Amino acid sequence: MKVKFGAGLVAAFLCVSGGAALAHSFLVDASPSAKDHVAAAPKVVKLRFGGGVEPAYSTISILDESGKTVVEGAKGAPDKPRELTLDAPALAAGKYVVKYRVLSSDGHIVEGKYEFTVDAR
Ligand SMILES: [Cu+2]
């Protein structure tokens, strides 16, 4: 019993620290993606994860250069259980940060952030 409990603790720790081989839902693709420079403001932010995610318990935010939240939310689609989207308002040229905090269907929270730039026209 003691051994099993110990093993469980190790597994939980590894999950939080983000070992790549684990099954929970890390971000695998994003549009716009990290460090992207886009000529036109994206109408939607789309994040794809390595496993299923729960839209009702997940949030994507877009922050402007000053750190102010421009918009937040998250939509899923029943036929795309690994994807979340966020409709973006008209973004002016500038740097933005996409932050996400999602509930993976294995029960773990996965969070992260990255930056993209809308170039001046
Ligand atoms: Cu996990």
mmCIF file of C-alpha atoms and ligand atoms in Angstrom:
data_model
loop_
_atom_site.group_PDB
_atom_site.id
_atom_site.type_symbol
_atom_site.label_atom_id
_atom_site.label_comp_id
_atom_site.label_asym_id
_atom_site.label_seq_id
_atom_site.Cartn_x
_atom_site.Cartn_y
_atom_site.Cartn_z
ATOM 1 C CA MET A 1 0.000 0.000 0.000
ATOM 2 C CA LYS A 2 2.760 2.365 0.941
ATOM 3 C CA VAL A 3 4.615 1.595 -2.298
ATOM 4 C CA LYS A 4 1.535 2.214 -4.476
ATOM 5 C CA PHE A 5 0.864 5.531 -2.800
ATOM 6 C CA GLY A 6 4.452 6.566 -3.443
ATOM 7 C CA ALA A 7 4.232 5.634 -7.111
ATOM 8 C CA GLY A 8 1.062 7.686 -7.470
ATOM 9 C CA LEU A 9 2.766 10.733 -6.063
ATOM 10 C CA VAL A 10 5.637 10.384 -8.515
ATOM 11 C CA ALA A 11 3.232 10.078 -11.460
ATOM 12 C CA ALA A 12 1.312 13.179 -10.383
ATOM 13 C CA PHE A 13 4.524 15.143 -10.039
ATOM 14 C CA LEU A 14 5.711 14.129 -13.510
ATOM 15 C CA CYS A 15 2.399 15.172 -14.992
ATOM 16 C CA VAL A 16 2.654 18.642 -13.495
ATOM 17 C CA SER A 17 6.265 19.074 -14.558
ATOM 18 C CA GLY A 18 5.328 18.134 -18.104
ATOM 19 C CA GLY A 19 7.208 15.070 -19.313
ATOM 20 C CA ALA A 20 6.698 14.902 -23.084
ATOM 21 C CA ALA A 21 5.997 11.161 -23.119
ATOM 22 C CA LEU A 22 2.970 11.453 -20.838
ATOM 23 C CA ALA A 23 -0.502 11.192 -22.233
ATOM 24 C CA HIS A 24 -2.034 14.403 -21.055
ATOM 25 C CA SER A 25 -2.989 17.112 -23.425
ATOM 26 C CA PHE A 26 -0.089 19.393 -24.208
ATOM 27 C CA LEU A 27 -0.389 22.033 -26.893
ATOM 28 C CA VAL A 28 0.802 20.548 -30.188
ATOM 29 C CA ASP A 29 -0.304 23.179 -32.691
ATOM 30 C CA ALA A 30 -1.582 26.727 -32.609
ATOM 31 C CA SER A 31 -2.776 29.355 -35.038
ATOM 32 C CA PRO A 32 -1.425 31.955 -34.918
ATOM 33 C CA SER A 33 1.564 30.127 -33.540
ATOM 34 C CA ALA A 34 4.292 31.215 -31.169
ATOM 35 C CA LYS A 35 6.433 34.083 -32.491
ATOM 36 C CA ASP A 36 4.244 34.358 -35.576
ATOM 37 C CA HIS A 37 4.060 37.675 -37.372
ATOM 38 C CA VAL A 38 0.714 37.923 -39.087
ATOM 39 C CA ALA A 39 -0.148 40.555 -41.683
ATOM 40 C CA ALA A 40 -3.849 40.513 -40.881
ATOM 41 C CA ALA A 41 -5.316 40.207 -37.401
ATOM 42 C CA PRO A 42 -6.477 36.626 -36.827
ATOM 43 C CA LYS A 43 -10.258 36.280 -36.558
ATOM 44 C CA VAL A 44 -9.847 33.215 -34.423
ATOM 45 C CA VAL A 45 -7.190 31.628 -32.239
ATOM 46 C CA LYS A 46 -7.094 27.890 -32.658
ATOM 47 C CA LEU A 47 -5.234 25.570 -30.291
ATOM 48 C CA ARG A 48 -4.773 21.867 -30.866
ATOM 49 C CA PHE A 49 -3.728 19.568 -28.046
ATOM 50 C CA GLY A 50 -2.221 16.093 -27.915
ATOM 51 C CA GLY A 51 -5.284 14.697 -26.180
ATOM 52 C CA GLY A 52 -8.873 15.559 -25.433
ATOM 53 C CA VAL A 53 -9.739 18.792 -23.644
ATOM 54 C CA GLU A 54 -12.858 19.982 -21.833
ATOM 55 C CA PRO A 55 -14.074 23.320 -23.281
ATOM 56 C CA ALA A 56 -16.357 24.014 -20.316
ATOM 57 C CA TYR A 57 -13.366 24.008 -17.972
ATOM 58 C CA SER A 58 -10.854 25.649 -20.273
ATOM 59 C CA THR A 59 -9.974 29.263 -20.977
ATOM 60 C CA ILE A 60 -7.992 30.927 -23.725
ATOM 61 C CA SER A 61 -7.126 34.607 -23.331
ATOM 62 C CA ILE A 62 -5.553 37.190 -25.585
ATOM 63 C CA LEU A 63 -3.587 39.851 -23.720
ATOM 64 C CA ASP A 64 -2.263 43.046 -25.230
ATOM 65 C CA GLU A 65 1.221 44.450 -24.733
ATOM 66 C CA SER A 66 0.280 46.067 -21.443
ATOM 67 C CA GLY A 67 -0.978 42.751 -20.084
ATOM 68 C CA LYS A 68 -4.643 43.707 -20.322
ATOM 69 C CA THR A 69 -7.033 40.929 -21.324
ATOM 70 C CA VAL A 70 -8.550 41.739 -24.710
ATOM 71 C CA VAL A 71 -10.833 38.730 -24.847
ATOM 72 C CA GLU A 72 -11.168 35.362 -23.189
ATOM 73 C CA GLY A 73 -13.202 32.208 -23.568
ATOM 74 C CA ALA A 74 -12.947 28.852 -25.275
ATOM 75 C CA LYS A 75 -15.144 26.968 -27.684
ATOM 76 C CA GLY A 76 -14.921 23.315 -28.538
ATOM 77 C CA ALA A 77 -16.470 21.276 -31.316
ATOM 78 C CA PRO A 78 -17.887 17.790 -30.696
ATOM 79 C CA ASP A 79 -16.092 16.398 -33.762
ATOM 80 C CA LYS A 80 -12.761 17.950 -32.682
ATOM 81 C CA PRO A 81 -12.240 16.941 -29.056
ATOM 82 C CA ARG A 82 -8.587 18.040 -29.094
ATOM 83 C CA GLU A 83 -9.223 21.557 -30.351
ATOM 84 C CA LEU A 84 -10.275 24.798 -28.741
ATOM 85 C CA THR A 85 -10.977 28.088 -30.449
ATOM 86 C CA LEU A 86 -11.453 31.665 -29.351
ATOM 87 C CA ASP A 87 -13.050 34.297 -31.564
ATOM 88 C CA ALA A 88 -10.831 37.369 -31.640
ATOM 89 C CA PRO A 89 -12.040 40.941 -31.951
ATOM 90 C CA ALA A 90 -10.383 43.249 -34.504
ATOM 91 C CA LEU A 91 -6.829 43.472 -33.184
ATOM 92 C CA ALA A 92 -4.713 46.528 -33.925
ATOM 93 C CA ALA A 93 -1.078 46.092 -34.919
ATOM 94 C CA GLY A 94 1.059 45.118 -31.959
ATOM 95 C CA LYS A 95 2.279 42.314 -29.783
ATOM 96 C CA TYR A 96 -0.132 39.962 -28.102
ATOM 97 C CA VAL A 97 0.090 37.049 -25.725
ATOM 98 C CA VAL A 98 -2.133 33.998 -25.949
ATOM 99 C CA LYS A 99 -2.606 32.348 -22.573
ATOM 100 C CA TYR A 100 -4.376 29.075 -22.069
ATOM 101 C CA ARG A 101 -5.440 27.032 -19.094
ATOM 102 C CA VAL A 102 -7.251 23.879 -20.109
ATOM 103 C CA LEU A 103 -8.621 20.802 -18.457
ATOM 104 C CA SER A 104 -7.231 17.763 -20.180
ATOM 105 C CA SER A 105 -9.597 14.794 -20.384
ATOM 106 C CA ASP A 106 -7.164 12.829 -18.190
ATOM 107 C CA GLY A 107 -8.100 15.274 -15.413
ATOM 108 C CA HIS A 108 -4.962 17.412 -15.429
ATOM 109 C CA ILE A 109 -4.716 21.134 -15.928
ATOM 110 C CA VAL A 110 -2.377 22.170 -18.717
ATOM 111 C CA GLU A 111 -1.376 25.801 -19.016
ATOM 112 C CA GLY A 112 0.980 27.926 -21.006
ATOM 113 C CA LYS A 113 1.349 31.063 -23.058
ATOM 114 C CA TYR A 114 3.028 32.347 -26.169
ATOM 115 C CA GLU A 115 3.406 35.558 -28.086
ATOM 116 C CA PHE A 116 2.469 36.619 -31.576
ATOM 117 C CA THR A 117 2.584 39.915 -33.433
ATOM 118 C CA VAL A 118 0.105 41.587 -35.733
ATOM 119 C CA ASP A 119 2.273 43.571 -38.144
ATOM 120 C CA ALA A 120 1.416 47.134 -39.072
ATOM 121 C CA ARG A 121 -0.162 47.367 -42.497
HETATM 122 CU CU CU B 1 -1.859 14.408 -17.355
#
